[in-house]
Short mmCIF file of C-alpha atoms and ligand atoms in Angstrom, two decimals:
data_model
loop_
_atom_site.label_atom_id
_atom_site.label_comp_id
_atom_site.label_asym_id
_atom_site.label_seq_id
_atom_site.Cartn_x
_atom_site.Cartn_y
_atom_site.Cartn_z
CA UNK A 1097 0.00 0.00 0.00
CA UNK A 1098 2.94 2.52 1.12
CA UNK A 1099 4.59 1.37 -1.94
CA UNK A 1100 2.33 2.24 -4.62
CA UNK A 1101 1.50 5.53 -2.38
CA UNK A 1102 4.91 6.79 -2.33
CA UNK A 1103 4.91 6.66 -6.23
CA UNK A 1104 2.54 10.04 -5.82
CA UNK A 1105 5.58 11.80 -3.55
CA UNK A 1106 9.19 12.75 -5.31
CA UNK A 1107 11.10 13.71 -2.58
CA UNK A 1108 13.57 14.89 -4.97
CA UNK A 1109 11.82 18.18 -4.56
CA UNK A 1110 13.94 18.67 -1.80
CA UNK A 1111 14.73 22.20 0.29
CA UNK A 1112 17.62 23.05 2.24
CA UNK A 1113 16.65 25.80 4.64
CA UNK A 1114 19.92 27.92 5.24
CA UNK A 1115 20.94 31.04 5.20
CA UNK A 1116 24.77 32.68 5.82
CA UNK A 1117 23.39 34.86 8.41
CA UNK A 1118 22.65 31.85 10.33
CA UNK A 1119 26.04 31.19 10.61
CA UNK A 1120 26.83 34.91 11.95
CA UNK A 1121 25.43 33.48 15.35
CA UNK A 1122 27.62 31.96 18.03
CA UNK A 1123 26.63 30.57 21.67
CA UNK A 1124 28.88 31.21 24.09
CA UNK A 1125 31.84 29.16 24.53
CA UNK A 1126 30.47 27.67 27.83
CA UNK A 1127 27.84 26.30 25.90
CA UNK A 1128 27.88 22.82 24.41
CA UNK A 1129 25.54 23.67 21.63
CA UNK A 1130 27.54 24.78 18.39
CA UNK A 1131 25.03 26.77 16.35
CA UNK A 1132 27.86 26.39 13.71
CA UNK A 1133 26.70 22.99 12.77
CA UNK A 1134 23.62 23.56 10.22
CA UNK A 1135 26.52 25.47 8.27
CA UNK A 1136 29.11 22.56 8.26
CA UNK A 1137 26.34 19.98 7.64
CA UNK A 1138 25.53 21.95 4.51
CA UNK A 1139 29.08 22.64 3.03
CA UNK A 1140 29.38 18.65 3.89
CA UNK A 1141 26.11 18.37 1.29
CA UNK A 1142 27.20 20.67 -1.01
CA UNK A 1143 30.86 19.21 -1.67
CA UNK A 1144 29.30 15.86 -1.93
CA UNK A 1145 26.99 16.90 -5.06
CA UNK A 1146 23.78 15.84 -2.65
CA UNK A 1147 21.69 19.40 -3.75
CA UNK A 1148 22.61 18.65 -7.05
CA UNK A 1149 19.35 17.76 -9.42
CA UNK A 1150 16.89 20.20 -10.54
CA UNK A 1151 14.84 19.85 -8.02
CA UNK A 1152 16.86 20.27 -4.72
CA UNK A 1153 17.50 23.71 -3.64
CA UNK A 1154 18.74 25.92 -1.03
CA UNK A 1155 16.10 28.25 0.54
CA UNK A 1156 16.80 31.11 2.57
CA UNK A 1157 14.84 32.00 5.72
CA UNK A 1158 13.56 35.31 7.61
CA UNK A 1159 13.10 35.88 11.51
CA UNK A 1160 9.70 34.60 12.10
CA UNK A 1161 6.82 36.85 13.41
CA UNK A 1162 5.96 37.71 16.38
CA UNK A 1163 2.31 36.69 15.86
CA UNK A 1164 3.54 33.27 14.49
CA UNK A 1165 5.97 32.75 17.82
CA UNK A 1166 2.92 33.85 19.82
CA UNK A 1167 1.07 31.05 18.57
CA UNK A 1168 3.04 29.23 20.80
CA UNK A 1169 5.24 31.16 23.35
CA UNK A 1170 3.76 33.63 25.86
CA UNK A 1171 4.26 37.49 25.06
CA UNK A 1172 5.99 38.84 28.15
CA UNK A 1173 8.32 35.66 27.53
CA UNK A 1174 9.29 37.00 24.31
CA UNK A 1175 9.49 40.85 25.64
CA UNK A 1176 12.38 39.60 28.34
CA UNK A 1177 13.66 36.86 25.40
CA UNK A 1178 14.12 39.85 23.28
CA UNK A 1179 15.86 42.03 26.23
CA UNK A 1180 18.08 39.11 26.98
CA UNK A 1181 19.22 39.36 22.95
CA UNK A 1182 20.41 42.65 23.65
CA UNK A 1183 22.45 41.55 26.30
CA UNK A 1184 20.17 42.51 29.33
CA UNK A 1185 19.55 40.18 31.96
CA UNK A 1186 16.49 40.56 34.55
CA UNK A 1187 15.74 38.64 37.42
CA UNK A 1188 12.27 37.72 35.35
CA UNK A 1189 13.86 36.54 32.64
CA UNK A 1190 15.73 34.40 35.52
CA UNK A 1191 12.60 33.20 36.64
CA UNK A 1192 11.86 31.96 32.87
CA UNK A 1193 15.30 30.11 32.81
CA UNK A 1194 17.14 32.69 31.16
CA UNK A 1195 20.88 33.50 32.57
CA UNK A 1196 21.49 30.08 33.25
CA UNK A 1197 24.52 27.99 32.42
CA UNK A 1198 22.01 26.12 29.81
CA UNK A 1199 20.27 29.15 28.47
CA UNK A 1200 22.78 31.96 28.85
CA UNK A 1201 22.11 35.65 27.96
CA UNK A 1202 23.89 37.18 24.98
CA UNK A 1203 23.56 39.68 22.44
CA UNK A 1204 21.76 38.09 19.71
CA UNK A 1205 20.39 34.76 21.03
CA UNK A 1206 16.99 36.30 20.42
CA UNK A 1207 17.90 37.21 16.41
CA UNK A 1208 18.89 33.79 16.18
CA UNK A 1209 16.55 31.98 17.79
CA UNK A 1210 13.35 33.72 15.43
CA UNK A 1211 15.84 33.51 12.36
CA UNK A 1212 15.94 29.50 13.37
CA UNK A 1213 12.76 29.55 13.97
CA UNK A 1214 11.86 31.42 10.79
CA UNK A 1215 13.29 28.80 9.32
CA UNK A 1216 11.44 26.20 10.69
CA UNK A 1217 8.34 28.21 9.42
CA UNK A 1218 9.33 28.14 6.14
CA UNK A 1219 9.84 24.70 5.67
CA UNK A 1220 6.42 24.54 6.85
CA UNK A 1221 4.98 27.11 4.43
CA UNK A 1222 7.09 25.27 1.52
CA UNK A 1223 5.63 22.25 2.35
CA UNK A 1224 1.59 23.87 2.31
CA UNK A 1225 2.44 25.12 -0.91
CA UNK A 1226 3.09 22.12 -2.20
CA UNK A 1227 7.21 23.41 -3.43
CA UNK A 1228 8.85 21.15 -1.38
CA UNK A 1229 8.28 17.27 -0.39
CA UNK A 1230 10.43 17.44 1.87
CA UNK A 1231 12.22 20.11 3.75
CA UNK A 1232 15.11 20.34 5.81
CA UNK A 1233 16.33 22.99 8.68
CA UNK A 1234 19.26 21.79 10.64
CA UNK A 1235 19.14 25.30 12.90
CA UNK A 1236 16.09 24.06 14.11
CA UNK A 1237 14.59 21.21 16.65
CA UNK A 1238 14.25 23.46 19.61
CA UNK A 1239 12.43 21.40 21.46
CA UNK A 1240 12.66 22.31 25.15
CA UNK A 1241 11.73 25.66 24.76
CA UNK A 1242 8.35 25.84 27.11
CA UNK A 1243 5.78 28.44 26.41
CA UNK A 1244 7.00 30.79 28.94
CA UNK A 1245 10.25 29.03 29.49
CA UNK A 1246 14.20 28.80 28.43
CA UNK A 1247 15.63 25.21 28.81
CA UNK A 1248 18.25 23.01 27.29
CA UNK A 1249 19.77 25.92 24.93
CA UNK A 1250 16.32 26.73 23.43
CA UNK A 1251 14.78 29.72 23.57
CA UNK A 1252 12.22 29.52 20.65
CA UNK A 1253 10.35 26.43 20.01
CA UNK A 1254 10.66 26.58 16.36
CA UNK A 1255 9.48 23.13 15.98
CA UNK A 1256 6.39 23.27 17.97
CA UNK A 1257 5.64 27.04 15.81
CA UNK A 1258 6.01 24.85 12.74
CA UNK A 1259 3.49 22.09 13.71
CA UNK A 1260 1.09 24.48 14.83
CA UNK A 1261 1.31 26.61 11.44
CA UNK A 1262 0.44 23.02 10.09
CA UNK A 1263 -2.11 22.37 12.57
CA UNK A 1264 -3.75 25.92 11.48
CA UNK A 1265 -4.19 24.87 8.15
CA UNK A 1266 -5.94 21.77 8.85
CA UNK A 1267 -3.00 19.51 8.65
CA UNK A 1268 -2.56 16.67 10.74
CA UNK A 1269 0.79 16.33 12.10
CA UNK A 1270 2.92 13.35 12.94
CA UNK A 1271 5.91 14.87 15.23
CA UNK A 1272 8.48 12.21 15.92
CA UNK A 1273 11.50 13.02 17.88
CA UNK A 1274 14.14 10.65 17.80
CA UNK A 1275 16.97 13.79 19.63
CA UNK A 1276 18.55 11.48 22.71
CA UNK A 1277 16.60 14.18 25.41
CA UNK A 1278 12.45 13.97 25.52
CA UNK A 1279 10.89 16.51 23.07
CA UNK A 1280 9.18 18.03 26.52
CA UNK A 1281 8.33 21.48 24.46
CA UNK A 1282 6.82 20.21 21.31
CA UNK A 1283 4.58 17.72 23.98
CA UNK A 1284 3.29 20.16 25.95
CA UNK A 1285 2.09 22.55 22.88
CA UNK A 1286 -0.13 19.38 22.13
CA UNK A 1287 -0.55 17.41 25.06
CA UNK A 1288 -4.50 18.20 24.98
CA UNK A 1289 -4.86 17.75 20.96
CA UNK A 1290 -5.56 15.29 19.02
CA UNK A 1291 -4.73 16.68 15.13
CA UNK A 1292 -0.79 16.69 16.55
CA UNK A 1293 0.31 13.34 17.31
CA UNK A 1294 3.66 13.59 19.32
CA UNK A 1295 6.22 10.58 19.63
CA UNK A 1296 9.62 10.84 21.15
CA UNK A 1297 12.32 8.14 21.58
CA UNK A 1298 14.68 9.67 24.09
CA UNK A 1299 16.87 8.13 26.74
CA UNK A 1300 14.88 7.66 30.42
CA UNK A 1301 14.23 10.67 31.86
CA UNK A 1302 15.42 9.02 35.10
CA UNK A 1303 18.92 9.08 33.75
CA UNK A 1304 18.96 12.15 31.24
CA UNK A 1305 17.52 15.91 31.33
CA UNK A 1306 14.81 17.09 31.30
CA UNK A 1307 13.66 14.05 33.18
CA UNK A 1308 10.27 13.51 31.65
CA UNK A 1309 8.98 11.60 28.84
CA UNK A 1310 7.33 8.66 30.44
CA UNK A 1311 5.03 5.82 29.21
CA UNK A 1312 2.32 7.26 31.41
CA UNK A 1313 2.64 10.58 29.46
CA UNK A 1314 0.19 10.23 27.22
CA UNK A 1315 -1.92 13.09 26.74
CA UNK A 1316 -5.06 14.49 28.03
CA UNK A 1317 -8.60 15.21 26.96
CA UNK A 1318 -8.93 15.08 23.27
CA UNK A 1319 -4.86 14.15 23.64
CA UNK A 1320 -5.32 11.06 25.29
CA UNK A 1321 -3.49 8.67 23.09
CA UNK A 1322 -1.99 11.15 21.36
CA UNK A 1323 1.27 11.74 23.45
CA UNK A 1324 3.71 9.08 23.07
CA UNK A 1325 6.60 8.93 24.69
CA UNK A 1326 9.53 5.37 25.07
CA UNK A 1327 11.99 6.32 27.14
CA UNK A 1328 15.34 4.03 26.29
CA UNK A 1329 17.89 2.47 28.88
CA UNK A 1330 21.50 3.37 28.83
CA UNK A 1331 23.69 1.58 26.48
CA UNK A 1332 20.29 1.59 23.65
CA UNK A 1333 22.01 0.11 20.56
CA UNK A 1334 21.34 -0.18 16.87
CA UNK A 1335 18.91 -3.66 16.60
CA UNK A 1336 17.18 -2.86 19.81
CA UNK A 1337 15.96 0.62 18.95
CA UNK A 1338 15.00 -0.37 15.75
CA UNK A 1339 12.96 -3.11 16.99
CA UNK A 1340 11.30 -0.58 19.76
CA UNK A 1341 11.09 2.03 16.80
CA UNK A 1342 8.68 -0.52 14.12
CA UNK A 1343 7.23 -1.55 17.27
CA UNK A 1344 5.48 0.98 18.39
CA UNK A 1345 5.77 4.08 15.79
CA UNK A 1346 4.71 2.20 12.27
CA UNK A 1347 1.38 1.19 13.58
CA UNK A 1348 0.78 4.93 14.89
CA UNK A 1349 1.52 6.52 12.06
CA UNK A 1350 -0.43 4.15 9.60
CA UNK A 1351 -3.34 4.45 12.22
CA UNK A 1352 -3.09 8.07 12.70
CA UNK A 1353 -2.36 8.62 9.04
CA UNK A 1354 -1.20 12.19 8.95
CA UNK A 1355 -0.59 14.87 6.26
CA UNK A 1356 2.17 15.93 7.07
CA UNK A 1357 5.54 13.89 9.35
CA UNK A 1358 7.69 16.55 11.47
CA UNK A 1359 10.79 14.77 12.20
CA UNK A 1360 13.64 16.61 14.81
CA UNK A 1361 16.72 14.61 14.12
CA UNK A 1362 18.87 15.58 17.02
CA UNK A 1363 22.11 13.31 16.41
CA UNK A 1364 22.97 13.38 20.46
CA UNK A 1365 21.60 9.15 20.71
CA UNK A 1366 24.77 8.49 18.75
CA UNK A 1367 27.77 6.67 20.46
CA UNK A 1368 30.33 8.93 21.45
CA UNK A 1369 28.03 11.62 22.31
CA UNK A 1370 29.61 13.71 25.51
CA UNK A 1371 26.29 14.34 26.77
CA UNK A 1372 24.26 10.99 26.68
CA UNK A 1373 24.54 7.34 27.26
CA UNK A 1374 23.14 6.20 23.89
CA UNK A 1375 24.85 3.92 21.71
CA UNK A 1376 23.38 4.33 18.11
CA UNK A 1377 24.89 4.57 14.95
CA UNK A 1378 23.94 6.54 12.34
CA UNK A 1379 22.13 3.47 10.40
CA UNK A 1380 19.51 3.88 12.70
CA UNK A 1381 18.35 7.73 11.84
CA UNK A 1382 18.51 5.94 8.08
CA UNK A 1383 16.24 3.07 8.98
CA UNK A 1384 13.26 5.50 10.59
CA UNK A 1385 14.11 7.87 7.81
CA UNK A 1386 13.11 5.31 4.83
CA UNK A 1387 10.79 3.85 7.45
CA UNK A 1388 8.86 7.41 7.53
CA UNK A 1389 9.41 8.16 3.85
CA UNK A 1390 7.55 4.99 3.11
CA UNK A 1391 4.18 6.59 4.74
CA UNK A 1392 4.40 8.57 1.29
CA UNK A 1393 3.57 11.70 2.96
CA UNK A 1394 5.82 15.39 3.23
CA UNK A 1395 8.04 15.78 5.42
CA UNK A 1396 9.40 18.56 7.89
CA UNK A 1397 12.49 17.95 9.41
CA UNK A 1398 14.66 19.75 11.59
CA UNK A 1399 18.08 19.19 13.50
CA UNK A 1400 17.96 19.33 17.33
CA UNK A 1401 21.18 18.35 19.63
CA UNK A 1402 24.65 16.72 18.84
CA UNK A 1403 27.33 17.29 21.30
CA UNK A 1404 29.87 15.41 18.58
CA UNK A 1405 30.04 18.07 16.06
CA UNK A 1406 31.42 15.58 13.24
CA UNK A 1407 29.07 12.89 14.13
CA UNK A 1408 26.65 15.03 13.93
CA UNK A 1409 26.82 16.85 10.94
CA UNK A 1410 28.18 13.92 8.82
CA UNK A 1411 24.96 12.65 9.83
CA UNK A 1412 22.72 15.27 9.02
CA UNK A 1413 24.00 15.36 5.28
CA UNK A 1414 23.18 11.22 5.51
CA UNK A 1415 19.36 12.11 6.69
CA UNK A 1416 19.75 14.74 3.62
CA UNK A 1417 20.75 12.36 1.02
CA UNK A 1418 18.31 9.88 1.83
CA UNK A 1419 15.65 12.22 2.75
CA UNK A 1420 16.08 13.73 -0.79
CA UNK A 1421 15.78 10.95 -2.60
CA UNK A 1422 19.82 10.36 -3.34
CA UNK A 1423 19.93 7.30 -5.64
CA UNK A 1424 23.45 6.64 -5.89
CA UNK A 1425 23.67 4.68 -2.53
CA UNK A 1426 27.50 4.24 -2.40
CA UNK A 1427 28.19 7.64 -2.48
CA UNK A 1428 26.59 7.99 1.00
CA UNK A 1429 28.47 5.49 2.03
CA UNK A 1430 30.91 7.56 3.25
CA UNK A 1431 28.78 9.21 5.68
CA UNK A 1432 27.84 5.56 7.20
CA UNK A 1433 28.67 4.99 10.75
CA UNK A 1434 30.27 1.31 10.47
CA UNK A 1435 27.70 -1.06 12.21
CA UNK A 1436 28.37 -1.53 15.78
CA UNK A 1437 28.52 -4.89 17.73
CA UNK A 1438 27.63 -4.72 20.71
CA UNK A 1439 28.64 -6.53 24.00
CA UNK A 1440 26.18 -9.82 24.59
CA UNK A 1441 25.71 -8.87 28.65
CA UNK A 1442 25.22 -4.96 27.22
CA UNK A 1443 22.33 -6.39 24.74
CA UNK A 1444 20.90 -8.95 27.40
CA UNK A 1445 20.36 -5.96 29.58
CA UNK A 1446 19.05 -3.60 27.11
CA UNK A 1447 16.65 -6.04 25.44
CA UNK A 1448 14.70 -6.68 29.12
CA UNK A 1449 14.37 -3.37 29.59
CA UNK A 1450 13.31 -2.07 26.30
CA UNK A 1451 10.74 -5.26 25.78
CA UNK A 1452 9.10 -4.17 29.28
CA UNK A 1453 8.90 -0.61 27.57
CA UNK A 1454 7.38 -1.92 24.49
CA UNK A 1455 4.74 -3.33 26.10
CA UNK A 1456 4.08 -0.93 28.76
CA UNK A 1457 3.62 1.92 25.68
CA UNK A 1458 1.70 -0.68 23.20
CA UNK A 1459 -0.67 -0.95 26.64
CA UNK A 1460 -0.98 2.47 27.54
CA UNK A 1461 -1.95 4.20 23.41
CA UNK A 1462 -2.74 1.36 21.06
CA UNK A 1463 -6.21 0.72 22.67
CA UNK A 1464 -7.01 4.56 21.72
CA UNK A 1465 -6.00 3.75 18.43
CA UNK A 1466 -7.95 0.19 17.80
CA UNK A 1467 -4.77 -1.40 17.55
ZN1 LIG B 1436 19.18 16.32 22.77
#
């Protein structure tokens, strides 16, 4: 059925959301985040010849709107967000998690954070308009921002602004987060609604910030059902997230059958990661990729975290090539992560656990689905 669907989507017609003046943008050194990889990931894709083909282009964002961030975020949040961008710090915008060693204040975090999330938007609008099957904004995935909140270096939930510009035209959304940390922000913009169907693999909150993202988080109201969240034990490899992933997200999305898939492709679940205990390879993003792109439907997708700045943007141009439809395989072969082998106690351990999770999630949604 996918098969024959995906006939009707060429996702060839590919968009690149970048712009240099993304690049003019730098955290402070403190700060793991390095807002310098979107840029690196894209000079990675252009070298390689992957926007190559009439159809894949480079798109160039602008700040988004106040209105548009207020569709999410809270105004007097973005009054003190914007103070904080010009360097000022308050003890309210302290109270809203800004001065922190996380969320520091410098000049200019708030023109980057509505250029990324501009950029987010316009993948969105590209994607309503029908120019673009699939677009791509690695200065995006955002996803801890809160409504009235700084957290995890986000400031502006760009992701959750581009779902709900979806959402506003009628679109159902399928958001799936596969960034090592729960997607806490994008779940609580629709933890009571049921057009925005949330799903985030992360590693166990009990182990990881920001500490939520439970199998009992599953929505409420309308949401119920709609919220689903599999937290992963340390030491998650390859085989065993991939088993969790067709497990539990390939009859959602075929249930839920959505317009449009959101994906936030934080690279931070791979091995070697400074900041997590996940042991992934990149083959993994590549399976749920094609796994998603098989659903035959547009896609949104954004970066998110990555502490390994190579790992992490060699894998970003991977999720390009295949996202856009790269036929030659071997030539993204060189952005393959070699398969990974993992110790038989290590599986043993990470197979209980997970199963128990599979089953506790299946439990808990697929009854509000039929399934
Ligand atoms: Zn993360």
């Amino acid at each position: 059925m996918n098969r024959i669907a995906s006939e009707k989507v060429d996702f060839a017609r590919a968009a690149l959301i970048h712009s240099p003046d993304l690049d003019k943008y730098h955290y402070p050194p403190s700060c793991p985040l390095d807002s310098q990889r979107a840029g690196k990931a894209r000079r990675i894709i252009k070298e390689m010849g992957l926007q190559d083909g009439p159809q894949r282009r480079e798109v160039a964002p602008l700040p988004a709107t106040r209105d548009a961030m207020e569709t999410f975020h809270d105004g007097r949040y973005l009054d003190i967000l914007a103070q904080a961008g010009r360097g000022r710090w308050s003890a309210e915008g302290q109270g809203m998690g800004l001065g922190t060693e996380d969320c520091p204040v410098w000049v200019g975090l708030y023109d980057y954070a509505s250029l990324a999330c501009g950029a987010s938007l316009k993948a969105a609008e590209l994607i309503l308009a029908g120019e673009a099957s699939v677009a791509f904004n690695p200065s995006g995935g955002y996803h801890h921002a809160h409504r009235s909140e700084a957290a995890g270096f986000c400031y502006i939930n760009d992701v959750a602004v581009a779902c709900m510009h979806l959402a506003r035209a009628g679109k159902r959304v399928l958001y799936l987060d596969v960034d090592a940390h729960h997607g806490d922000g994008v779940q609580e913009a629709f933890y009571d609604r049921k057009d925005v169907m949330t799903i985030s693999f992360h590693q166990d909150g009990r182990t990881l910030f920001p500490g939520t993202g439970f199998e009992d988080e599953i929505g409420i109201g309308e949401g119920v059902g709609y919220t689903v969240n599999v937290p992963l034990p340390m030491g998650t490899y390859d085989q065993a997230y991939i088993k969790a992933f067709d497990a539990i997200s390939l009859p959602l999305i075929g249930k839920f059958d959505p317009d449009v898939i959101a994906m936030e492709l934080g690279m931070d679940a791979l091995a070697g990661d400074p900041l997590t205990q996940l042991e992934l390879t990149n083959n993994t993003h590549e399976h749920v990729i094609r796994s998603v792109m098989a659903f035959a439907k547009p896609i949104l997708a954004v970066g998110g975290g990555g502490y390994h700045v190579e790992n992490t943007v060699r894998s970003w141009a991977l999720a390009w090539g295949v996202m856009s439809n790269h036929r030659e395989d071997s030539t993204l072969d060189r952005l393959r992560d070699i398969p990974a082998a993992p110790q038989a106690n290590l599986r043993a351990r990470v197979n209980a656990d997970l199963h128990e999770t599979i089953e506790k999630v299946q439990a808990n949604v697929f009854p509000h689905h039929g399934l």
